[in-house]
Short mmCIF file of C-alpha atoms in Angstrom, two decimals:
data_model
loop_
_atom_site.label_atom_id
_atom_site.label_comp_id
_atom_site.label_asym_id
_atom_site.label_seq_id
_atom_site.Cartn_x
_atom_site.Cartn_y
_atom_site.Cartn_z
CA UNK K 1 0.00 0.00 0.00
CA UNK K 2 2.60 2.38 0.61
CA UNK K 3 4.20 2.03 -2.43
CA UNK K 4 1.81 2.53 -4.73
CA UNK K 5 1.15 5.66 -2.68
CA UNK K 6 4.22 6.75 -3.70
CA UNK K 7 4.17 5.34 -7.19
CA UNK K 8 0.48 7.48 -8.05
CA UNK K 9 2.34 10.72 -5.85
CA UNK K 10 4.95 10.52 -8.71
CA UNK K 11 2.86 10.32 -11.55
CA UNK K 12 0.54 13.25 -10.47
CA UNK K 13 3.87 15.07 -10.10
CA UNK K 14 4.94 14.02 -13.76
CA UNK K 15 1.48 15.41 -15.08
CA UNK K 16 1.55 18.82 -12.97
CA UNK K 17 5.16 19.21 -14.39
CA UNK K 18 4.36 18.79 -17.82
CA UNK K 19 1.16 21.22 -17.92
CA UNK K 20 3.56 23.79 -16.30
CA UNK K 21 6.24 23.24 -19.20
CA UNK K 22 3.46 23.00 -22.03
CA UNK K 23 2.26 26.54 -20.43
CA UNK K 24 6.01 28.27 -20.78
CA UNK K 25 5.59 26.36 -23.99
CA UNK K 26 2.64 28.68 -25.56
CA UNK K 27 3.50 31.95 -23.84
CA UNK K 28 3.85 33.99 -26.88
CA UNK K 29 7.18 31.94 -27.72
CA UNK K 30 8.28 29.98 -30.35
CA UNK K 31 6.50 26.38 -30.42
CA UNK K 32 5.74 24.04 -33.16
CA UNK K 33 2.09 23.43 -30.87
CA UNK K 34 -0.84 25.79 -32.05
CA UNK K 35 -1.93 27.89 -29.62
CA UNK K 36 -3.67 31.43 -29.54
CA UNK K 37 -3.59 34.05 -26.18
CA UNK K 38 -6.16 36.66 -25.97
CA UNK K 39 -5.75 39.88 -23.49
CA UNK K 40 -8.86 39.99 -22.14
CA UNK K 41 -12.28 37.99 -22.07
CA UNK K 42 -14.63 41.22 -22.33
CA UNK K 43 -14.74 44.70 -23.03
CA UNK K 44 -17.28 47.79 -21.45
CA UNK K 45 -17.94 50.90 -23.09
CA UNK K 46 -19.65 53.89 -22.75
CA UNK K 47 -22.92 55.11 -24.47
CA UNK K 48 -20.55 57.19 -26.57
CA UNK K 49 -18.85 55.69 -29.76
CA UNK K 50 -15.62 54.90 -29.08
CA UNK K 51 -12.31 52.43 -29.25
CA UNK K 52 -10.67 49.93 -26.59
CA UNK K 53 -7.88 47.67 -27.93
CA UNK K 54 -6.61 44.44 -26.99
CA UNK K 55 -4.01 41.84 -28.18
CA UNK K 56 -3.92 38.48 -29.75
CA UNK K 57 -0.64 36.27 -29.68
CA UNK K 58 -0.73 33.18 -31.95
CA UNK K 59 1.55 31.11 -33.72
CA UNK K 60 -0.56 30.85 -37.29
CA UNK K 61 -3.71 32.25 -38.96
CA UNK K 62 -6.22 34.29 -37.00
CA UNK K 63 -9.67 36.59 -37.55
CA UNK K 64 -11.54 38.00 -35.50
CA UNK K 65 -15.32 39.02 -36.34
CA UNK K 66 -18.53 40.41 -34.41
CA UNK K 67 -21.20 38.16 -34.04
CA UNK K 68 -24.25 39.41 -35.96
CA UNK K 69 -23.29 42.89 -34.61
CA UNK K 70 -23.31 45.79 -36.86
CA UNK K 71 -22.54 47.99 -34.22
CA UNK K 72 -19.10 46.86 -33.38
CA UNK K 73 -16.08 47.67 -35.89
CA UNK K 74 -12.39 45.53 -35.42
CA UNK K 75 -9.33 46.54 -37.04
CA UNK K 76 -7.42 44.66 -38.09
CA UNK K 77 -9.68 41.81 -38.48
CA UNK K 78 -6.84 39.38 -39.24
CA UNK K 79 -3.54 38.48 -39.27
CA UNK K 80 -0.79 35.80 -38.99
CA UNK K 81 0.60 35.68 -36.05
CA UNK K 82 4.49 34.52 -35.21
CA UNK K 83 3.97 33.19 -31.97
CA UNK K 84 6.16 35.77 -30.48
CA UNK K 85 4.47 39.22 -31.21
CA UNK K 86 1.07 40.69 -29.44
CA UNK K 87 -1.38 41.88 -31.85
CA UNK K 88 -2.93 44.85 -30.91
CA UNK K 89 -6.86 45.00 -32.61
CA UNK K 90 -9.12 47.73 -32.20
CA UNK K 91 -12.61 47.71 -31.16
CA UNK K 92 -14.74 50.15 -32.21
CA UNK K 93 -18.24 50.96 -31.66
CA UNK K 94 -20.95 53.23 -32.58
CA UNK K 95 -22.80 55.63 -30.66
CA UNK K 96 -25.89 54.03 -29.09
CA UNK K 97 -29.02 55.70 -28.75
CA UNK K 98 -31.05 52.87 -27.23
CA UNK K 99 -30.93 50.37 -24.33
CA UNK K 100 -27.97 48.52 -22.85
CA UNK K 101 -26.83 46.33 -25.48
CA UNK K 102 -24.08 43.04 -26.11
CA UNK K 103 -22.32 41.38 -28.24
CA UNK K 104 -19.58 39.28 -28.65
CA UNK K 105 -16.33 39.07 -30.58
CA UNK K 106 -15.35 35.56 -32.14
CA UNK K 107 -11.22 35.15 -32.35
CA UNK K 108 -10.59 31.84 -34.82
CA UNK K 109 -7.08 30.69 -34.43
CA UNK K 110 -5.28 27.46 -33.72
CA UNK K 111 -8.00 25.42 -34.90
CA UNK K 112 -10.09 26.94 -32.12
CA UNK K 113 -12.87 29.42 -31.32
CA UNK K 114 -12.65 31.72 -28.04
CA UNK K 115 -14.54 34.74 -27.52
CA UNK K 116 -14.95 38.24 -25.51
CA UNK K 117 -18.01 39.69 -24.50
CA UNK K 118 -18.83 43.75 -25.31
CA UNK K 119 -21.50 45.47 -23.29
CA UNK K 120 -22.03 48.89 -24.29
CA UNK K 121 -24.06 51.11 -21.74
CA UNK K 122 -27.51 52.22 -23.04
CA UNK K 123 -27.50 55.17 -24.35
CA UNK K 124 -31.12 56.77 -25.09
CA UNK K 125 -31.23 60.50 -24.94
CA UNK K 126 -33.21 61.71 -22.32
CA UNK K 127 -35.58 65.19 -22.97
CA UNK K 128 -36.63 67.23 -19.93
CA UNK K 129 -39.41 69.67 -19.06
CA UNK K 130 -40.56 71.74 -23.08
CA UNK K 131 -40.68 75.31 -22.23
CA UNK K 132 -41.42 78.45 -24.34
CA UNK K 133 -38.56 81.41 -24.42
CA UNK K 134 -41.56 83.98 -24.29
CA UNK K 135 -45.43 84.08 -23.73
CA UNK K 136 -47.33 83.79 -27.13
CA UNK K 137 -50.15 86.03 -27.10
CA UNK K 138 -52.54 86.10 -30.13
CA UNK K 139 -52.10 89.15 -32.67
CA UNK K 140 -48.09 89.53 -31.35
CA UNK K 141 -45.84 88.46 -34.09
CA UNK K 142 -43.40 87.01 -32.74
CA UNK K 143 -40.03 87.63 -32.43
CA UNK K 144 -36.52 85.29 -31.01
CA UNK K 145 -39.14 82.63 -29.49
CA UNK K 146 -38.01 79.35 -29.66
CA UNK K 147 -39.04 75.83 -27.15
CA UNK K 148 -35.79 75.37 -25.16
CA UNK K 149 -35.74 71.59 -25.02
CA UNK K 150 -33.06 70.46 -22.10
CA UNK K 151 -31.55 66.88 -22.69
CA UNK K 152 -29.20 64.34 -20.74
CA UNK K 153 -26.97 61.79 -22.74
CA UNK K 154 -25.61 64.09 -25.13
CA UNK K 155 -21.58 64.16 -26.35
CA UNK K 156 -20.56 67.52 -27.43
CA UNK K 157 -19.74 68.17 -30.52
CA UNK K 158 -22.67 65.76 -31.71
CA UNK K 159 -24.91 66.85 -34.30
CA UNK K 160 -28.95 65.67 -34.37
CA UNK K 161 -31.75 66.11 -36.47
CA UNK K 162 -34.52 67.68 -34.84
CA UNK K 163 -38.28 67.08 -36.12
CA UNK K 164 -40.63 69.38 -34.24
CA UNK K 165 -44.73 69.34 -35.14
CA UNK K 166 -47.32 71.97 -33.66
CA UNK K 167 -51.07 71.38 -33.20
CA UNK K 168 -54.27 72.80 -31.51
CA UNK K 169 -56.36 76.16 -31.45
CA UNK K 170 -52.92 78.46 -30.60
CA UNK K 171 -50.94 76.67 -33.83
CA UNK K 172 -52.87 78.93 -36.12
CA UNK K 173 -50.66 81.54 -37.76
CA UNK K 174 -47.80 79.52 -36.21
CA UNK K 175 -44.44 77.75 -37.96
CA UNK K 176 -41.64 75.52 -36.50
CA UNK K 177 -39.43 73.30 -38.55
CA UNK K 178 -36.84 71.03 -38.40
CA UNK K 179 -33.50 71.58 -37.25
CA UNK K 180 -30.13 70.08 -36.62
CA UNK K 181 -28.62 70.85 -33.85
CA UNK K 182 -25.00 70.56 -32.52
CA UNK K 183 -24.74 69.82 -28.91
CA UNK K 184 -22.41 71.73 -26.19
CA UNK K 185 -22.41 68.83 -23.42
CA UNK K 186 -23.38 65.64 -22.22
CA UNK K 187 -26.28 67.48 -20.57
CA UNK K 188 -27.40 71.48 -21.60
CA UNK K 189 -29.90 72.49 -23.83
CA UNK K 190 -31.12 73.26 -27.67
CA UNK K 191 -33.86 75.40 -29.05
CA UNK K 192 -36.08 75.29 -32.07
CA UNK K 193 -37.31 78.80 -33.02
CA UNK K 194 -41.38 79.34 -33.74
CA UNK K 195 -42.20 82.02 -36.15
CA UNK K 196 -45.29 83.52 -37.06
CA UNK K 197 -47.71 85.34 -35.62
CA UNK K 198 -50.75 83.68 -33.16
CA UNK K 199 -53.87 84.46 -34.71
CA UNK K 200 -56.00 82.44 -32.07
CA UNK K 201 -56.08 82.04 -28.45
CA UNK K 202 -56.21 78.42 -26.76
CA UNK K 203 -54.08 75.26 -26.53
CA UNK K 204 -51.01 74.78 -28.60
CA UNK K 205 -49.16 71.71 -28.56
CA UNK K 206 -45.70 71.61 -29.28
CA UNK K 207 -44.02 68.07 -29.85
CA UNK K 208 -40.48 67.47 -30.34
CA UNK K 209 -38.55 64.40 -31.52
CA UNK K 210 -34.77 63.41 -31.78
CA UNK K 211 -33.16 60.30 -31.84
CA UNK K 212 -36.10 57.98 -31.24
CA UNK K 213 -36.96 60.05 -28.45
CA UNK K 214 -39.67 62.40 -27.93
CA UNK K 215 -40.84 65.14 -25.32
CA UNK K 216 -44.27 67.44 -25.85
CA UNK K 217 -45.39 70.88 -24.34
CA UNK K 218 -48.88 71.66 -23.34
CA UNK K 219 -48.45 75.46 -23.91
CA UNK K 220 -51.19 78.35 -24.07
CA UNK K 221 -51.64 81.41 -26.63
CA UNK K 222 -53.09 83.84 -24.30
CA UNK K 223 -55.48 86.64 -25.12
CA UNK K 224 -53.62 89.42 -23.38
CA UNK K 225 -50.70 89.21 -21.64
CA UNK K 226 -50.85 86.56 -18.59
CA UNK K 227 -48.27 88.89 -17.05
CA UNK K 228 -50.97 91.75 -16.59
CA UNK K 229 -52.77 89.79 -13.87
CA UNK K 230 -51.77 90.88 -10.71
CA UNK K 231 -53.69 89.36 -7.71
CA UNK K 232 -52.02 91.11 -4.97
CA UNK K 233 -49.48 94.62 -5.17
CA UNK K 234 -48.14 95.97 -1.50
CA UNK K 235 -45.32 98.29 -1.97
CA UNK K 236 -45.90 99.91 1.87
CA UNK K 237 -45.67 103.12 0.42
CA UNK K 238 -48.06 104.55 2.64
CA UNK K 239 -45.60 103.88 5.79
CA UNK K 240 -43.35 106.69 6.42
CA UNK K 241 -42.56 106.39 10.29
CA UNK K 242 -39.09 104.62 11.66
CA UNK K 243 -35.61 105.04 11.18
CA UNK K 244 -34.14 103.29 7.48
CA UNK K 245 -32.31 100.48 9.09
CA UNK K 246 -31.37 99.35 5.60
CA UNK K 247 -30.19 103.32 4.52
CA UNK K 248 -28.95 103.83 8.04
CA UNK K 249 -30.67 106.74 8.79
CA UNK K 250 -32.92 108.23 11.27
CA UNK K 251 -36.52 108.58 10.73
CA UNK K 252 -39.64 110.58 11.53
CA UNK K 253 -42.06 109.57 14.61
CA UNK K 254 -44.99 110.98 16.38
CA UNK K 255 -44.39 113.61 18.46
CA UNK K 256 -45.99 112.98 22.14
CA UNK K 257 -47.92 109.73 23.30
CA UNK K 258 -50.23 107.90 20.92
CA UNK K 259 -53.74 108.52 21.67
CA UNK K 260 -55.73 104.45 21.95
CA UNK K 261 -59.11 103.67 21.17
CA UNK K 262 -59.79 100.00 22.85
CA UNK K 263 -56.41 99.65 24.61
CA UNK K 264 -54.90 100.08 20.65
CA UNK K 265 -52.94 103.32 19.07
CA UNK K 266 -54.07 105.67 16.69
CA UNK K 267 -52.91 109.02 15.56
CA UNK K 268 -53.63 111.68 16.93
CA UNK K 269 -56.14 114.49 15.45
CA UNK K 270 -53.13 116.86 14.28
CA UNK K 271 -49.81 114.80 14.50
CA UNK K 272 -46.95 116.23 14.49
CA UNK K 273 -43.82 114.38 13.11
CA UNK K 274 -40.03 115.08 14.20
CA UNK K 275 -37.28 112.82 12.66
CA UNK K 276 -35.56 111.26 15.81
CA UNK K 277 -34.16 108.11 17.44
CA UNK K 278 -32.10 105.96 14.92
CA UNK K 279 -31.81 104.25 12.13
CA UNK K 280 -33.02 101.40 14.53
CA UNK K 281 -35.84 102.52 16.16
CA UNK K 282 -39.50 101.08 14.83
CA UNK K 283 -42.20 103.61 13.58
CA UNK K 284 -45.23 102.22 15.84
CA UNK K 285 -45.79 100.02 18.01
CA UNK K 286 -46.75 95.93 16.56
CA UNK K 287 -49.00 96.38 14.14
CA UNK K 288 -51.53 93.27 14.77
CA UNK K 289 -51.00 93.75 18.69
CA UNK K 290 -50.43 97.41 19.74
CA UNK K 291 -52.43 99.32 16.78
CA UNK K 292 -55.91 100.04 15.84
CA UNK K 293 -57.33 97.93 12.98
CA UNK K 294 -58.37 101.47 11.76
CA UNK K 295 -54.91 102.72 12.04
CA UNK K 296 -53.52 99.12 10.01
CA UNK K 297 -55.94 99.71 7.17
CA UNK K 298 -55.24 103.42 6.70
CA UNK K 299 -51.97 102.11 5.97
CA UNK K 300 -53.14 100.21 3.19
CA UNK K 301 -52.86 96.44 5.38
CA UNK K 302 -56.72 95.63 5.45
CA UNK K 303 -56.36 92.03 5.70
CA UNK K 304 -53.11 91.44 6.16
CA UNK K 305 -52.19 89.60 9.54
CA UNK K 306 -48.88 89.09 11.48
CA UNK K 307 -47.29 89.22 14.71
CA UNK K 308 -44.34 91.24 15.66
CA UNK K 309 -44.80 93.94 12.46
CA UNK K 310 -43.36 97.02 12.88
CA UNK K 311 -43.65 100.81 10.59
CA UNK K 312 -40.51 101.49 8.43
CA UNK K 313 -40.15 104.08 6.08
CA UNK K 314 -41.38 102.28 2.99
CA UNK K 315 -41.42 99.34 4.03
CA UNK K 316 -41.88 96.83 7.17
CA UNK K 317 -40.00 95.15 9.96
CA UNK K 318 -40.41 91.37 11.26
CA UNK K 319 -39.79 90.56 14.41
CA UNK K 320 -37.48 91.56 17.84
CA UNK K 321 -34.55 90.29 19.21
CA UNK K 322 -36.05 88.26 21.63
CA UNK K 323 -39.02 86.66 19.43
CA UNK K 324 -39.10 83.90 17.93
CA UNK K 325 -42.77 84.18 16.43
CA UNK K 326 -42.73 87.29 13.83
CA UNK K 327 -44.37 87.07 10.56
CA UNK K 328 -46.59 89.07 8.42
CA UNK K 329 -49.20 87.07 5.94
CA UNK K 330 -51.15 88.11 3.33
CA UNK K 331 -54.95 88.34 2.42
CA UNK K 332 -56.27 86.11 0.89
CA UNK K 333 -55.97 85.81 -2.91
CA UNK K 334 -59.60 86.07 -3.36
CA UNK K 335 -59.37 87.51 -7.29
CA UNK K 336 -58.29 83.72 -8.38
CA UNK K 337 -61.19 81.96 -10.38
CA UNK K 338 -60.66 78.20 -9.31
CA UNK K 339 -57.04 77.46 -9.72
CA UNK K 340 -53.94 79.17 -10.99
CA UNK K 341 -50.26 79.20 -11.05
CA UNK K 342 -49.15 82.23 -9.21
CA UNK K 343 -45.50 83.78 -9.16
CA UNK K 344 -45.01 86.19 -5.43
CA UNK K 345 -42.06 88.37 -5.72
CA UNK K 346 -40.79 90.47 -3.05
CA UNK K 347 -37.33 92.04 -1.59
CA UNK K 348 -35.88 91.42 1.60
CA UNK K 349 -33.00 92.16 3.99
CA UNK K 350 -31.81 90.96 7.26
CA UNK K 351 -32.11 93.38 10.40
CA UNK K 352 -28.17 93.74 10.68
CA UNK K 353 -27.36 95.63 14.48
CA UNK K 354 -25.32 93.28 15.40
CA UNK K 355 -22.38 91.65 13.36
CA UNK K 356 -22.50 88.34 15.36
CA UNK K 357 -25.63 88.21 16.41
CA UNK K 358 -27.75 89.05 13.19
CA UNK K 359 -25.90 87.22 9.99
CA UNK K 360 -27.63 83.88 10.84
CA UNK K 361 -31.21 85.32 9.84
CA UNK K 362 -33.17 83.18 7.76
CA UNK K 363 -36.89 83.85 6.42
CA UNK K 364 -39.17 80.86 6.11
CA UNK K 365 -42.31 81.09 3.21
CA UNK K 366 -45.44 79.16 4.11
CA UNK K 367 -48.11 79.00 1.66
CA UNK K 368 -52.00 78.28 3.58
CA UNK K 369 -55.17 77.15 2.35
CA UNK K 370 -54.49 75.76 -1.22
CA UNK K 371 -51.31 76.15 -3.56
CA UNK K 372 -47.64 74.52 -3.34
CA UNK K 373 -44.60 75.67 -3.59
CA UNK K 374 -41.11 73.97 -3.43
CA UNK K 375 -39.47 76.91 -1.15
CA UNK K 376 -41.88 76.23 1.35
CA UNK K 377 -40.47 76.01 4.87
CA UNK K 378 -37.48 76.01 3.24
CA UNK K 379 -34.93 78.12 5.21
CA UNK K 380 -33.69 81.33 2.97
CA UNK K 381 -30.33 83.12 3.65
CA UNK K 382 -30.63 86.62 3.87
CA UNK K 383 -28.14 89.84 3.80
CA UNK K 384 -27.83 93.22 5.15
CA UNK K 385 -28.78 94.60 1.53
CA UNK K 386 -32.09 94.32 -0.33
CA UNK K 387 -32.72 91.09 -2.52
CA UNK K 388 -35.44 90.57 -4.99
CA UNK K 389 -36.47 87.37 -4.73
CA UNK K 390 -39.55 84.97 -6.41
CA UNK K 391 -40.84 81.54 -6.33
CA UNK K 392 -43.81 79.76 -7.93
CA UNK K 393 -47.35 78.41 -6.69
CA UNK K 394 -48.82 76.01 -7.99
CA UNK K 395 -52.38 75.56 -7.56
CA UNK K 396 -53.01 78.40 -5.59
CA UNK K 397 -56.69 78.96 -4.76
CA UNK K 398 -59.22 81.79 -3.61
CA UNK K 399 -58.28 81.01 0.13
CA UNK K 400 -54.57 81.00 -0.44
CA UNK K 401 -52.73 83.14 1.78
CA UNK K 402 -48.88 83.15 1.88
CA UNK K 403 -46.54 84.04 5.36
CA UNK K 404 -43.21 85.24 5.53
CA UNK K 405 -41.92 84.26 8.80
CA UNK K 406 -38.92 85.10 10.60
CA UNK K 407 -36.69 81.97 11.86
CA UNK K 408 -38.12 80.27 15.00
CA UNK K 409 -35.43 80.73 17.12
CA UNK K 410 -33.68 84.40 18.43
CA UNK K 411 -31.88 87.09 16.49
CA UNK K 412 -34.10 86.50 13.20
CA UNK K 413 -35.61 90.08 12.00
CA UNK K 414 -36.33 91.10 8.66
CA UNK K 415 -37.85 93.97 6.77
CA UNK K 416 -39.77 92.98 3.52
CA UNK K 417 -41.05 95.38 0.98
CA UNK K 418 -42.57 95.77 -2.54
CA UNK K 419 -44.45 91.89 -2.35
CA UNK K 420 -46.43 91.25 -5.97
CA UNK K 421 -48.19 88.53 -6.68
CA UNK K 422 -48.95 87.54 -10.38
CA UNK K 423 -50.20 84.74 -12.86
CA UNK K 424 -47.13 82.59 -13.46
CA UNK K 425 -46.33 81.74 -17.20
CA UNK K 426 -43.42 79.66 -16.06
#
């Protein structure tokens, strides 16, 4: 028993030997043995057309050839190798504009068949949102308006043929045609210019299609200018009392005690005004707590609500150092038959006394009773300087009413002027 143990250790020896020699053998040396050596088993590309390479070493005829796959492009495709060289081929493929896709390359040498898989990523452009550069409205010819169509899976330089078709009421008078575009990026956008002029109001549909992909844009032609409708203006112009903490400069204020009416201040018969204090120091008292509702809507606030508001020239402040509750709110946007998109602009600044104490401000936007909009409770960043900003609602309703609310912890006033509230035609 123990010698054939050691008899059957020897031969599996022998054989383990002589695969390791027949190995050197066919390493891209000289042999008398067919053999072929490929670099790699498989190859991954992009959605983009491009080229990998890899090698074959062989020690006769070889080819190599996609199987039933146009897409892919090898150069060369054959060759006779010397058993010594690596043969560098180069895959190619073309640009592809649909899903994932694979194929596979067939290498014949040494009286043999082996292979190496190609995936190439799928590549189908992707369209975004249709908008219009301008609002059509009917009898306005119409002049640089084009759809802005934004796209993902683009290669720059890359030029498309763009096939765009318009339909519905608003198309009359209307023209868009084809175009070919040359692209700037992987992602950006192109546009495709409409000429004409809309001769009648209503729907106009607006379809685009490039590269077996398609996007369309419910759009309007509008019979005056969507723009026009305003459903709520407050510039505070009728404020003048307070110093200009923005302007830093003092400001007028009653002179003497406020007369009340119900515990709340109102002017008194003849007032008499004196510029005084600073550029910090509020008008009146809080507006929704402190002052007579007749005194609020002589101001030109009917309706408004808030807590915390106090008179500066032009404008108003939100909040005290101490608070953590100020806001002011609007009315209600009670001019809005059923639904509509609405777009609120305003300007703002953070109260700025104190260096440390003051940069942190934020303003919060909450939108009641009907509507969205994506800034909600969002947390804004705000400077010592007027901004103009804006945001969208969706939706907004009859009952809508929109707050601007100061930061719920300490150290968050504002001041807020010039708020306008509009149909949206974004």
């Amino acid at each position: 028993m123990h010698v054939n143990r050691i008899i059957n250790m020897k031969n599996l020896f022998g054989k383990n030997l002589l695969v390791v020699i027949l190995a050197c053998c066919v390493s891209c040396s000289k042999t008398d043995l067919p053999f072929v050596l490929r670099s790699t088993d498989n190859l991954t590309f992009g959605y983009a057309a491009s080229s990998q390479t890899f090698t074959i070493c062989t020690n006769g005829n070889w080819t190599v050839s996609g199987e039933e796959s146009d897409w892919i492009d090898v150069s060369p495709a054959s060759g006779v190798g010397d058993g010594e060289t690596r043969e560098v081929v180069t895959v190619t493929v073309a640009r592809n504009v649909g899903d994932q896709r694979t194929g596979r390359l067939t290498i014949q040498a040494a009286n043999d068949n082996i292979y190496i898989d190609v995936v190439q990523a799928e590549g189908r452009m992707i369209l975004g949102n249709l908008s219009l550069s301008k609002t059509l409205i009917k009898g306005e010819p119409l002049e640089d308006v084009s759809v802005v169509v934004p796209f993902n899976k683009g290669i720059v330089g890359e030029q498309l043929d763009v096939s765009v078709t318009l339909s519905g009421p608003g198309a009359e008078g209307l023209t868009a045609s084809g175009v070919t575009v040359e692209l700037n990026g992987e992602t950006g956008t192109f546009e495709i210019p409409i000429t004409g002029t809309p001769l009648a109001e209503g729907s106009l549909n607006i379809a685009v299609s490039v590269m077996g992909t398609s996007a369309s844009l419910n759009a309007t032609v509008f019979e005056t200018d969507p723009g026009s409708m305003i459903y709520l203006e407050q510039y505070f112009d009728l404020l003048v009392l307070g110093g200009d903490h923005v302007g830093k400069a003092a400001g007028l204020h009653l002179v003497g005690n406020w007369p009340t009416i119900d515990g709340k201040r109102v002017l008194p018969e003849n007032p008499q005004f004196a510029i005084s204090g600073t550029a910090n120091t509020d008008g009146t008292g809080d507006y929704f707590n402190t002052m007579h509702p007749s005194f609020v809507a002589d101001r030109g606030l009917a309706g408004w609500t808030g807590m915390r508001v106090y008179e500066r020239p032009g404008y108003v402040k939100i909040g005290t150092a101490g608070s953590t509750d100020g806001y002011i709110a609007t009315p209600p946007l009670s001019t809005i038959e059923g639904t509509d998109d609405v777009k609120v602009t305003f300007k703002v600044a953070r109260w700025s006394e104190n260096a440390s104490a003051d940069q942190n401000a934020k303003l919060v936007i909450q939108v009641a009773n009907g509507g969205i909009a994506e800034i909600a409770g969002t947390e804004i960043d705000l400077t010592p300087e007027w901004q103009e900003m804006s945001f969208i609602i969706r939706d907004a309703t009859p009952e809508t009413v929109i707050a601007f609310r100061a930061k719920s912890v300490a150290n968050n006033r504002f001041l807020l002027d010039d708020v306008v509230i509009s149909r949206s035609v974004e």
